[in-house]
Structures are given as C-alpha cells and as structure tokens.
Short mmCIF file of C-alpha atoms and ligand atoms in Angstrom, two decimals:
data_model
loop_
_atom_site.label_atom_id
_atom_site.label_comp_id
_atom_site.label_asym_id
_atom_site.label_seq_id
_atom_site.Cartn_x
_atom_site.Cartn_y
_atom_site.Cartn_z
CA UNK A 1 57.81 -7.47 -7.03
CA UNK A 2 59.29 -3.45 -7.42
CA UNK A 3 57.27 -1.72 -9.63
CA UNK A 4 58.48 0.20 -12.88
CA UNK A 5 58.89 3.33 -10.37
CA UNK A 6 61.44 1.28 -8.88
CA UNK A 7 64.06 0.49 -11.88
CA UNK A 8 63.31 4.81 -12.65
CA UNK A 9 64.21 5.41 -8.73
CA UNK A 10 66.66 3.24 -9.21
CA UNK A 11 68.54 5.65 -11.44
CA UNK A 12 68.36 8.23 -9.18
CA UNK A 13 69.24 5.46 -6.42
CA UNK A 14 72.53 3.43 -7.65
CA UNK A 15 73.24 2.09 -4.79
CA UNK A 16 69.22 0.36 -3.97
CA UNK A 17 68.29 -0.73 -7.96
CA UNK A 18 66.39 -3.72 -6.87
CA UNK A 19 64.43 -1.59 -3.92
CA UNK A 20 61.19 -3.48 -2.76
CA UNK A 21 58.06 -0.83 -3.23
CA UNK A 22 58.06 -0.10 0.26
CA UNK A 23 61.28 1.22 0.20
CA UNK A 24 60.56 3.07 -2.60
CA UNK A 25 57.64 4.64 -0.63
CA UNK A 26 60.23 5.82 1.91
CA UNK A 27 62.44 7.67 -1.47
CA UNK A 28 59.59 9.33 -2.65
CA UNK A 29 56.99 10.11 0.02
CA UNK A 30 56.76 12.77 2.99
CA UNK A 31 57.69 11.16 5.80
CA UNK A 32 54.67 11.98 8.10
CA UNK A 33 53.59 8.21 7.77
CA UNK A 34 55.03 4.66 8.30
CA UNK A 35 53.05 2.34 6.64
CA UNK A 36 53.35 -1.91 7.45
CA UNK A 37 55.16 -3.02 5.04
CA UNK A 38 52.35 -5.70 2.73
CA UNK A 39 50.81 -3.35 0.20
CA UNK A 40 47.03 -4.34 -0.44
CA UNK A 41 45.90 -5.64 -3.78
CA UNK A 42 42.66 -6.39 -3.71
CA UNK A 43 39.90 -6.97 -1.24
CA UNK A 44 36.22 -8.07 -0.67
CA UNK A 45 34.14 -7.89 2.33
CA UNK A 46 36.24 -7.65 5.12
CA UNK A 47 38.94 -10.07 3.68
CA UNK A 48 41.74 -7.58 1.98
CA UNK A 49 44.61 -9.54 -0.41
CA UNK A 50 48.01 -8.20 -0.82
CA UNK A 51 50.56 -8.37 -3.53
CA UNK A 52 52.14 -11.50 -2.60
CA UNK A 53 48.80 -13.16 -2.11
CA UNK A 54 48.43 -13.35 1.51
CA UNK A 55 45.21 -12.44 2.85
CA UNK A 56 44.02 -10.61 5.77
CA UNK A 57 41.15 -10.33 7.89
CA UNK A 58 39.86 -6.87 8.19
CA UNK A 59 38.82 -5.36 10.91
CA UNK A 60 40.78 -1.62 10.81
CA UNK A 61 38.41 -1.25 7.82
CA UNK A 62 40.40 1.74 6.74
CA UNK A 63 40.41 3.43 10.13
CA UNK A 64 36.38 3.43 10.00
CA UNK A 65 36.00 3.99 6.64
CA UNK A 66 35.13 0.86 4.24
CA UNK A 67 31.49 0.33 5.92
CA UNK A 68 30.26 -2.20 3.60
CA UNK A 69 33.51 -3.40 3.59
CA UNK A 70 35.89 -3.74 0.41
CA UNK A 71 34.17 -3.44 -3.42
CA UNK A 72 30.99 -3.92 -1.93
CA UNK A 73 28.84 -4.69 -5.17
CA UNK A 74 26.49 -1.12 -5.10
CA UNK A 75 28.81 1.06 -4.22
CA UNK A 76 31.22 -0.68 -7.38
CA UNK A 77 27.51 -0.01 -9.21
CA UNK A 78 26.88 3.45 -8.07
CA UNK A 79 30.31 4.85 -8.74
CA UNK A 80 30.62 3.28 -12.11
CA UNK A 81 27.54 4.63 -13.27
CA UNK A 82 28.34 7.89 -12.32
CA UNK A 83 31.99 7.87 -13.67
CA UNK A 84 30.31 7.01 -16.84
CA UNK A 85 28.30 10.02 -17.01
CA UNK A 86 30.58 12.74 -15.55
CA UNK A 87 32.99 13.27 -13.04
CA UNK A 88 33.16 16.60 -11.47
CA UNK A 89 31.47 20.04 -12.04
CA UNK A 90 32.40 22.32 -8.91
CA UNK A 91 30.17 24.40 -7.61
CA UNK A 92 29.28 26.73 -10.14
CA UNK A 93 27.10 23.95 -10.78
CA UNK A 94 24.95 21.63 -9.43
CA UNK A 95 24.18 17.94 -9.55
CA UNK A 96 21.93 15.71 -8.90
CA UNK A 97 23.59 13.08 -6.42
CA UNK A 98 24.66 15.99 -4.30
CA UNK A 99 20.67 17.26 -4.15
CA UNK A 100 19.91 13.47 -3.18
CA UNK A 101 22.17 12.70 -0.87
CA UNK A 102 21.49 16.08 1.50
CA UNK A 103 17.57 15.49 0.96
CA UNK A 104 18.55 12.07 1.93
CA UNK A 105 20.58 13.20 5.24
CA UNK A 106 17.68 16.02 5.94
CA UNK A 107 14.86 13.05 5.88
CA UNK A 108 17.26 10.85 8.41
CA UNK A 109 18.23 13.47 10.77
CA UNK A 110 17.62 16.86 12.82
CA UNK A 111 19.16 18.39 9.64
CA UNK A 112 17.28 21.26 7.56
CA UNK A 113 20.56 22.01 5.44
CA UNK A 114 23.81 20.29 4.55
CA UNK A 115 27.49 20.75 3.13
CA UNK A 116 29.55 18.94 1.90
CA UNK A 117 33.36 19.06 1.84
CA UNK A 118 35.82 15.45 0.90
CA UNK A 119 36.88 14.60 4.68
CA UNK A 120 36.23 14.99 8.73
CA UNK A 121 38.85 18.22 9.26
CA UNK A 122 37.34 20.13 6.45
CA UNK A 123 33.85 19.31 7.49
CA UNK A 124 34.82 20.23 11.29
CA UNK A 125 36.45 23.77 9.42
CA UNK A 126 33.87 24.24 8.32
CA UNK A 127 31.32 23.58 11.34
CA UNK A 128 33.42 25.62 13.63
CA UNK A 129 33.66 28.19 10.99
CA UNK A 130 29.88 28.63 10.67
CA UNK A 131 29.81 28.63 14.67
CA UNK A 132 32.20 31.19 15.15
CA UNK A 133 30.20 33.33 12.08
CA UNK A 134 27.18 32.49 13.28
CA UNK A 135 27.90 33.43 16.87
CA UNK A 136 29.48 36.86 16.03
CA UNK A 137 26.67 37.98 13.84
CA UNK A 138 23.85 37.19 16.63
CA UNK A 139 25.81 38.45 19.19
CA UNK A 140 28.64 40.52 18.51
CA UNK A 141 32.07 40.22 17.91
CA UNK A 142 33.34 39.09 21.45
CA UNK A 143 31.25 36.16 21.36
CA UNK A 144 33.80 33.91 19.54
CA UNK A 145 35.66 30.80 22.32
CA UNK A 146 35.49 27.22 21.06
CA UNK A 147 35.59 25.16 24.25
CA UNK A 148 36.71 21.38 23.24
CA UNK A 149 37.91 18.59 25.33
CA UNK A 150 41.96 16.60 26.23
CA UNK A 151 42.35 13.92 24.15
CA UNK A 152 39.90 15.20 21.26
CA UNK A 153 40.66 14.61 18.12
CA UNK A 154 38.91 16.85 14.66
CA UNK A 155 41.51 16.95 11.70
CA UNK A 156 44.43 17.63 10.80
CA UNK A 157 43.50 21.49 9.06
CA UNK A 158 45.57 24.02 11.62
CA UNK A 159 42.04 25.09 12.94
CA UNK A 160 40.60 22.00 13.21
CA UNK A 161 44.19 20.48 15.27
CA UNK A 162 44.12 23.43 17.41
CA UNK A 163 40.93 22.73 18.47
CA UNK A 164 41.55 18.88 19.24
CA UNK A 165 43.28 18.30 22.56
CA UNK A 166 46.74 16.83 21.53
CA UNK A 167 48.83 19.56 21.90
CA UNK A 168 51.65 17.83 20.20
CA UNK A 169 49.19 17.74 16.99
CA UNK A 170 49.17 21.44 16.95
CA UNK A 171 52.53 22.27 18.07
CA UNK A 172 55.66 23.41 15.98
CA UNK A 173 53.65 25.04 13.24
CA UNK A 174 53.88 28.78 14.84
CA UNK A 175 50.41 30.84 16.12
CA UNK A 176 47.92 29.42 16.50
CA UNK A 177 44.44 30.46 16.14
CA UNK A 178 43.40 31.77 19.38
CA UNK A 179 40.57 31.51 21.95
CA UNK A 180 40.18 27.80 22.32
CA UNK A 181 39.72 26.45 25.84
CA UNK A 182 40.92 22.57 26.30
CA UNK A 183 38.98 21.18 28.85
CA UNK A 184 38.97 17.52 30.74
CA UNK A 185 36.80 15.03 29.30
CA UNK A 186 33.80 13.82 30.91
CA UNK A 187 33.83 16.46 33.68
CA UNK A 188 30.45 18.30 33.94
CA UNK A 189 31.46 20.84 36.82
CA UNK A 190 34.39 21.62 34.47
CA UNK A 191 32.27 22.59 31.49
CA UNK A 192 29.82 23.47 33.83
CA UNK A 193 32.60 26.55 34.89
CA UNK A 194 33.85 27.39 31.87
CA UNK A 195 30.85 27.68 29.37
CA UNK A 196 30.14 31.26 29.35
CA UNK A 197 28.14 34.10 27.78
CA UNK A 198 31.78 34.51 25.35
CA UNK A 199 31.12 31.15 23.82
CA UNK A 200 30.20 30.30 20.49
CA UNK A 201 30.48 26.68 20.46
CA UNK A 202 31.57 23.53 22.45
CA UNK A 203 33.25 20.45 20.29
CA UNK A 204 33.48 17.18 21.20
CA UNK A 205 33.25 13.54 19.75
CA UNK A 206 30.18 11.19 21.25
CA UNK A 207 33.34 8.27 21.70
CA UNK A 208 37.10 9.87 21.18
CA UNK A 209 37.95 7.30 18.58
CA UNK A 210 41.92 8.43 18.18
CA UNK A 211 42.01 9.39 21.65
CA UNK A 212 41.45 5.65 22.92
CA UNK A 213 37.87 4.79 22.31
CA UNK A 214 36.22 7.12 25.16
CA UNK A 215 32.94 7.57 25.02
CA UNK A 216 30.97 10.64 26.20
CA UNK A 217 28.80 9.96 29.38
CA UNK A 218 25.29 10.69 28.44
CA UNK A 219 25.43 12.83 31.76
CA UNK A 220 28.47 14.89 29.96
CA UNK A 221 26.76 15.23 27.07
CA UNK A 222 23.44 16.46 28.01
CA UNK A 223 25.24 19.48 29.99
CA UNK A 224 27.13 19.84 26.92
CA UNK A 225 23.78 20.59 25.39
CA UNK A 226 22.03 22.52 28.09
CA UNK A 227 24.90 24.46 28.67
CA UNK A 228 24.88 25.65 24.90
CA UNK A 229 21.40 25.77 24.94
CA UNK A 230 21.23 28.06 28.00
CA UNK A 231 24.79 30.49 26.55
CA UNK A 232 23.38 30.47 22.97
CA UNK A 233 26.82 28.51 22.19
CA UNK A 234 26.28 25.75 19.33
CA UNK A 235 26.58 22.32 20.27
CA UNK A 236 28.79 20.68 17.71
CA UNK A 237 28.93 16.85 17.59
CA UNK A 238 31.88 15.44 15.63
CA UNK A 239 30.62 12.40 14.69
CA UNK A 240 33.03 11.73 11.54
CA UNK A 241 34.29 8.30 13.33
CA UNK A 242 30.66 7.11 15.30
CA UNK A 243 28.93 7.85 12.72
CA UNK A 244 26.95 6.20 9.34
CA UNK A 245 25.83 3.22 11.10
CA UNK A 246 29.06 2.47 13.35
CA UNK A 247 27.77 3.47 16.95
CA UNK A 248 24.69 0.95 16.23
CA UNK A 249 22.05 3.38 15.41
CA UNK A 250 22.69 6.44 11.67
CA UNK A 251 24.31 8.24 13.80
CA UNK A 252 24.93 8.09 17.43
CA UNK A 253 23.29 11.53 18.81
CA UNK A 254 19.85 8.98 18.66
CA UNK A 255 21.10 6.97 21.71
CA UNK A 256 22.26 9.64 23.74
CA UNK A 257 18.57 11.97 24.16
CA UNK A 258 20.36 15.27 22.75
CA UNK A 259 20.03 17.01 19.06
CA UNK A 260 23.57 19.00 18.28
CA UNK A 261 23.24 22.11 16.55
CA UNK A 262 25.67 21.61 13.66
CA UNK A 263 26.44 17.42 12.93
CA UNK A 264 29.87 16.60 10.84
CA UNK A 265 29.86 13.26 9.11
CA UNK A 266 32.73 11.67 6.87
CA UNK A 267 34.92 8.65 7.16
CA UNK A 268 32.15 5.78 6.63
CA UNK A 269 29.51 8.45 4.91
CA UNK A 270 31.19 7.57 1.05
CA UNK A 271 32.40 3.71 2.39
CA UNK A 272 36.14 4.43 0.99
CA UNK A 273 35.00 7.47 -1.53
CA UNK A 274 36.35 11.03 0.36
CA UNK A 275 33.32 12.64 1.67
CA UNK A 276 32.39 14.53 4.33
CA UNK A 277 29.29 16.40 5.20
CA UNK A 278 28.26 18.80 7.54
CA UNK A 279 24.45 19.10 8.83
CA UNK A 280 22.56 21.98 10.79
CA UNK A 281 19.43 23.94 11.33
CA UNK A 282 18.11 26.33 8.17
CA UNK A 283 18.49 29.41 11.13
CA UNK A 284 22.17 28.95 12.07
CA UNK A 285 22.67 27.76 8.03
CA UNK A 286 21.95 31.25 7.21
CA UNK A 287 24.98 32.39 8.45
CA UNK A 288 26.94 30.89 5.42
CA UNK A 289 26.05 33.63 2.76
CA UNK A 290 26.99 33.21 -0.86
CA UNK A 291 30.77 33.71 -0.78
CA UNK A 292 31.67 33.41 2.87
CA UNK A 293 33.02 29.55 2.77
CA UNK A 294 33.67 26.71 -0.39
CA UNK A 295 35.21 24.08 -1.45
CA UNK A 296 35.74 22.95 -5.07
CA UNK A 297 35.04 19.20 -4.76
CA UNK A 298 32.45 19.26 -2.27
CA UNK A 299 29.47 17.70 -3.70
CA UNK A 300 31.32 15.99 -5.74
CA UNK A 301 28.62 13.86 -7.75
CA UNK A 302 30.64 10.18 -7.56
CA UNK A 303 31.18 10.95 -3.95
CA UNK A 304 27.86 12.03 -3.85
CA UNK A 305 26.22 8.99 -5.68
CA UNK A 306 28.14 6.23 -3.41
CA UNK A 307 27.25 8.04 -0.18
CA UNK A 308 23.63 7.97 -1.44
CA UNK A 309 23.83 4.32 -2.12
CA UNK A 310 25.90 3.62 0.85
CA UNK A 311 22.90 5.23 3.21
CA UNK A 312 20.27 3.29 1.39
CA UNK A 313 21.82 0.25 2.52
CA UNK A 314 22.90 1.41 6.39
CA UNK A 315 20.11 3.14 7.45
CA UNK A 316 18.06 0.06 6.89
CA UNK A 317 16.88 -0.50 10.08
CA UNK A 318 17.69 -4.58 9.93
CA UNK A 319 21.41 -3.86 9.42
CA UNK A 320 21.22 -1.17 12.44
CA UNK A 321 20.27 -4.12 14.44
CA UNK A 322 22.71 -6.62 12.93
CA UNK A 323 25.42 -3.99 13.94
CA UNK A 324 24.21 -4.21 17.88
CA UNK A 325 24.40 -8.12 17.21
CA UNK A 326 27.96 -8.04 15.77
CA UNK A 327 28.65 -5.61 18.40
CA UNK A 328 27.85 -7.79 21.65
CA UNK A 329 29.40 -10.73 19.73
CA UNK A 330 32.83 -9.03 19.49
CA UNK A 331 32.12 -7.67 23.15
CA UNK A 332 31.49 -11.33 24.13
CA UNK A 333 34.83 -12.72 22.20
CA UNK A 334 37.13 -9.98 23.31
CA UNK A 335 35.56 -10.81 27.30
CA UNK A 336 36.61 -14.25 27.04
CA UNK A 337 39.75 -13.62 25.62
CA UNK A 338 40.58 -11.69 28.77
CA UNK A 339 39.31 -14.86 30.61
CA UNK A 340 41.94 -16.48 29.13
CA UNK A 341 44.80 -14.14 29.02
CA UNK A 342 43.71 -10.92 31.06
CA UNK A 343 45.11 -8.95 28.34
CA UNK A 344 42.87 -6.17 28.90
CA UNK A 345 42.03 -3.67 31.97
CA UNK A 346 38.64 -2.84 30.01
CA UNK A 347 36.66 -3.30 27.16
CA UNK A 348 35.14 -0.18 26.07
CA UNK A 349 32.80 1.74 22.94
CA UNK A 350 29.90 1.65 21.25
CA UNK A 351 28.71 -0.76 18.25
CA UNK A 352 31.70 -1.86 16.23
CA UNK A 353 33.69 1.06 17.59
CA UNK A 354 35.38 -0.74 19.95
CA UNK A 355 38.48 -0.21 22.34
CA UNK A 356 40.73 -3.23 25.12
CA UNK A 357 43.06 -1.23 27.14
CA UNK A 358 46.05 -3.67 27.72
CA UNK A 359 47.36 -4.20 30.88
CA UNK A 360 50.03 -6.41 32.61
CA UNK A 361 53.03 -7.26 29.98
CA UNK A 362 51.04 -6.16 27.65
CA UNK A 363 51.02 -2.07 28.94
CA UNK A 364 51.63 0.28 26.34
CA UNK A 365 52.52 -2.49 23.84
CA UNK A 366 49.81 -1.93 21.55
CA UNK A 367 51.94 -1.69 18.77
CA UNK A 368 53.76 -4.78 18.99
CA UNK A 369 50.37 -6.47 19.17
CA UNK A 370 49.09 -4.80 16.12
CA UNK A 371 52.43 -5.99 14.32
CA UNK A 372 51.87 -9.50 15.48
CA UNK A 373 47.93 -9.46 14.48
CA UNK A 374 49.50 -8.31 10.86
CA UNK A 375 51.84 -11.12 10.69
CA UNK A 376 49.22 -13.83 11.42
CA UNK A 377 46.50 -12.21 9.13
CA UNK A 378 44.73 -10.08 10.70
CA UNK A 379 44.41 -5.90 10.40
CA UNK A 380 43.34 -3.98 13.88
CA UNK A 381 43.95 -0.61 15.12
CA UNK A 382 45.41 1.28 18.19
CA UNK A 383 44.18 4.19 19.68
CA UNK A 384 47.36 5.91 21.45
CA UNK A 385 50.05 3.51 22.70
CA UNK A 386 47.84 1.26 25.11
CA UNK A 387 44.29 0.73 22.95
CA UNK A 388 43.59 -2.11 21.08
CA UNK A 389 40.87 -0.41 18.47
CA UNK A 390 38.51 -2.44 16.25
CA UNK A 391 36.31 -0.73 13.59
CA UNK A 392 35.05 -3.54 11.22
CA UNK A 393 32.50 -3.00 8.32
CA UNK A 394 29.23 -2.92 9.50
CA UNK A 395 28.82 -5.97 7.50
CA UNK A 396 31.58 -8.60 8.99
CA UNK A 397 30.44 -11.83 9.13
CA UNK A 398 29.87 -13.46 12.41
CA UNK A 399 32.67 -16.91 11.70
CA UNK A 400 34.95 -13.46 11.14
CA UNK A 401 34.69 -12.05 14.30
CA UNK A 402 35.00 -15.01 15.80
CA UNK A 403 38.29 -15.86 13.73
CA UNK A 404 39.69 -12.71 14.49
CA UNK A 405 39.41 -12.69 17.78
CA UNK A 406 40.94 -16.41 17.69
CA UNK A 407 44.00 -15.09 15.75
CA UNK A 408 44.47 -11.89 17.91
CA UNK A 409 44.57 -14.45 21.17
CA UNK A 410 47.60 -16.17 19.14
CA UNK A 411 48.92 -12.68 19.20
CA UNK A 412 49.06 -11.73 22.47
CA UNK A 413 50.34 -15.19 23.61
CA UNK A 414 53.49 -14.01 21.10
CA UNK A 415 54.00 -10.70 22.56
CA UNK A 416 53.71 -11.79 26.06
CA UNK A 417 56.85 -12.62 26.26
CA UNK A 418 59.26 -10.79 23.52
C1 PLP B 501 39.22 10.86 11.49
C2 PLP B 501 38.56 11.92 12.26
C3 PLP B 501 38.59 13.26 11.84
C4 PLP B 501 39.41 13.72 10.66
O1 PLP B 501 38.95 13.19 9.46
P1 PLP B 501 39.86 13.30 8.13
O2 PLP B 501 39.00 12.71 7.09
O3 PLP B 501 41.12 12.53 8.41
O4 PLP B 501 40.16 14.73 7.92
C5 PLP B 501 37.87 14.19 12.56
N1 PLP B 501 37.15 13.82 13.64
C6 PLP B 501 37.10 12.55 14.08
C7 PLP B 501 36.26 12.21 15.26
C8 PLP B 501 37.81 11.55 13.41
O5 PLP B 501 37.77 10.29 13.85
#
C-alpha cells in the first residue's frame, strides 16, 4: 500500500505514480542509507509486524537500542505521562526527570556528575571535549592527543568519526581535527609506547560492537587504565553499545576490575527514546563551566522519564542475571549450529552482544545471510562484511532464541549454495 506521499510524489514523478513506499524513500531521502525493503508497523516484545502483516522475530533490536524490547508497557506509561504534562523546556530550565535520572545513574555507578545529550556521538563530543578541556587547563595547552584504537567506532559527529578507527568514516569531508593517534586493538606494548606525558585521553569501546563484536582483553584494558592513571590522561569508556544491561552486568566496566574516568551511555539508556548520557568524577566535571558546552534537548524530560523507568527495570539485579542466562543459551544455540553447519570460525561477545564470524562459503557473505534471515522472519545484524551480530532485548524469551537460531540455520543452508 503507497502512502498519500506517494500519489503527491507521484506528480512530481509521472513516470512511477503507483511507487511502493520504499521507492518513495529512495525520491525523497539522502541517500546515506539502504533500508530492507518491509517497513515495520507495529511491534511487541521482540516480535516486530510490518505493513503487510508479516511478522518478524527480533533480535537487531534497533541496533541495541529497544532493551525491553518493542512498546514495552512502562516505558508506553512513563512517556505518556510525561507527554501529558510537558514536552520540552531546554536548558534554561530544569526538570525533574532529568534530576532523577542522573541521581539515578550517580547511585548505580562511579559517577558524581552527569550530561546528557540525545545520542552516542554527541555524548562521545562531548566526553572527549571535556577531556581535551580538562587536560589543557591542568596541564597546559600541549597536553591535548586522543589516542583511540583500528576498528573503533564513536559517532558519526566529524570529531567523534575522526577519532574512531575507520578511516573511510572520516574521509572525504576535508581537515580533520588533528592530534589523534589510531592505534591496534588489543596490543598493550602498543599503547604501552605511545601513551605519553602529551595525552589527554585514550578512547576505546569494552567490545567494538560495529567493528565486529571485539571485545577488549581485560589485560588491554587495565593498561588502558594504568597508563592514564600514571600520564594523568582520562580513561574514556564508550560504552553507548555494552551498555544499560547488554554486557550482563549496568554497565560492563563492573566485569572488567577498572573505573573509567568519563563513562558515555546511549543507545539502550532511553529503550528506543534518543538519549545519551555522559558520566564522570565532580573534579574533572569542573572543567565544563557555565557556557563552555550545551545542547538544547539534552535532558529532555520524556527522554528523561523513560530512561528513568527503563533503569528501574534493568538494573534489577534478577534481570542482570536472566541476561547471563539468555546469553549462554544463545552461546549454546549458535555452538550447535556450527556443529551442524560450521558456519562460523568463532563465536564471540559479551551478554546479548554477540558476534559468529563466518567462514567457508559463507566468508564475507554476511549480508546475504542477513537478507535470507529477513526473508524467513527473522531481523539480525552484521558487524563489517563477515560478522553475524545479535543484540536482542534484554528481555527475549527463551522459545525465541531458540526459534531464531532454528530459522537462521534455514538461512545459511540457503546461502550455502547461491
Ligand atoms: C552506536 C554507537 C555510537 C554512536 O551512537 P549514535 O547514537 O548513533 O550517535 C557510538 N559508540 C558506540 C560504541 C556505538 O555503538
């Protein structure tokens, strides 16, 4: 069915009047993105319905996002009954939600002060930001390299891509901001080199979630920290992908025996509401005078009042565990689906971040899988051409995971042979 856009685009478009909406999406929209071609209608839990009807089990969850999965009852609560009391306010004001929710992420973390911003880059702009100020106002104005790792990923601001390690992210847009080292991943005599007395803050992601589902060493990442500790660089863990609940504990830094100096949080923080939120110490906070950074719908009070709501129900420490469970179930499946098919090289992540590398006829075919997994029903992700990436809500049912895995099986028997 076209929608009414379509007969108006039509007139623009003689020659496609009866254009499907997802041809209409390619008349009117930037082309940066190529969406499948079903176009979601409704959705509940991790089951998402689209406009012809079919349905879909859900396990890209909005690339991390939808935590409680779709129109999860209080967070359809919480938003409602803020939308019926007022919507926005900016900064020149105050609200409570956005006084809740940071007392709220202060109480469950190493935080002593928060921002908030409406995504991951402009939380991660904002933590490198601070860094950088923070760094040249201790100790002087030399004192200013970002070291960050291949294969990173942070945002999509120009900062924030710079600093990731795809250079083909970054490239074509003309300078770039300078003095940002790129180092390998995982390689503590690397960092150990390269961290110096000049640096004001090392980047990196606990697991690389768009860089295939890599996770940090805990070896990597305690260097990380006593190298920062020991240069008077800020540690800065992105965890806008592992965190809220998704690495199996709030947020991941808890399993791995280091405290970062500045925390960014988004994707899964509002459960499908834009929010993003950046934590750190009251000392290095300081840095961010009146005036010297912003952002008019930060603290937005509906995103506010969902994220609140959202943590109430993740930080519980029964659904912490239930995430583990659902995590070594999926593990399990996905291991005896390579028994079957030996589909994967590895299986690889944290919680219900997970990543198969494909192997054999399947190499690099990670799209075609994905496409085959959307014709049968089921929604995954990739992570670069040769990842298989799952990110579920934390609140999939069990029979799901298990049917999901069943269905992608189906799939790669398909694409074996094209
Ligand atoms: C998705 C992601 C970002 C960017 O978040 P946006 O909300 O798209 O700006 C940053 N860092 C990591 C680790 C991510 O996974």
């Amino acid at each position: 069915m076209a929608l009414h856009s379509a007969e108006a685009l039509g007139e623009k478009n003689p020659d496609r009047p009866g254009a499907t909406d997802r041809e209409v999406y390619d008349q009117v929209m930037v082309p940066n993105y190529a969406p499948m071609t079903l176009i979601p209608d409704r959705g509940e839990g991790s089951v998402l319905w689209d406009t012809d009807g079919k349905s879909y089990l859900d396990l890209a969850a909005g690339i991390a996002v939808s935590a409680l999965g779709h129109a999860h009852p209080a967070l359809v609560e919480a938003l409602a009954e803020q939308a019926g009391k007022f919507w926005h306010v900016s900064n020149l004001l105050t609200n409570r939600p956005a006084i809740g929710l940071a007392q709220r992420l202060i109480d469950l973390t190493f935080a002593e002060r928060v921002f908030f911003a409406n995504s991951g880059a402009e939380v991660n702009e904002a933590a490198l930001k601070l860094a950088r100020r923070h760094s040249i106002e201790q100790h002087g104005e030399e004192k200013t390299e970002i070291i960050a790792f291949d294969n990173s990923f942070h945002g999509r601001t120009f900062f924030t891509v710079c600093v990731g390690g795809q250079q083909k992210y970054s490239d074509g847009f003309g300078p770039k901001p300078g003095d940002i080292a790129h180092l390998p991943f995982n390689d503590v005599a690397a960092l150990g080199e390269a961290v110096s007395d000049r640096t004001a803050a090392v980047i990196l992601e606990p697991v690389q979630g768009e860089g295939g589902v890599n996770p940090a060493t805990p070896e990597f990442i305690r260097a990380a920290r006593d190298l920062c500790t020991r240069h008077g660089a800020s540690l800065i863990l992105d965890e806008v992908q592992t965190g809220v609940g998704r690495s199996g504990t709030l947020f991941m830094y808890e399993q791995l025996g280091v405290t970062p100096d500045i925390l960014t949080s988004a994707k899964g923080l509002g459960g499908g509401f834009p929010i993003g939120a950046m934590m750190t110490t009251a000392a290095i906070a300081e840095s961010l005078q009146v005036g010297t950074h912003g952002s008019t719908f930060g603290g937005n009070p509906m995103a506010c009042a969902v994220a609140s709501r959202l943590l109430d129900i993740v930080a519980d420490p029964a659904l912490l565990e239930s995430v583990r469970e659902k995590s070594a179930l999926l593990r399990g499946e996905l291991a005896r689906l390579q028994d079957q098919h030996g589909a994967f090289e590895c299986i690889r992540g944290t919680g219900l971040l997970l990543g198969a590398e494909l192997q054999g006829p399947w190499r690099n075919r990670a799209r075609d899988v994905l496409r085959q997994c959307t014709e049968e029903g089921l929604l995954i992700l990739m992570a670069g051409d040769n990842v298989l990436r799952f990110a579920p809500a934390l609140t999939i049912g069990d029979d799901q995971i298990r049917r999901a895995v069943g269905i992608l099986g189906d799939a790669l028997v398909k694409t074996a042979d094209p």
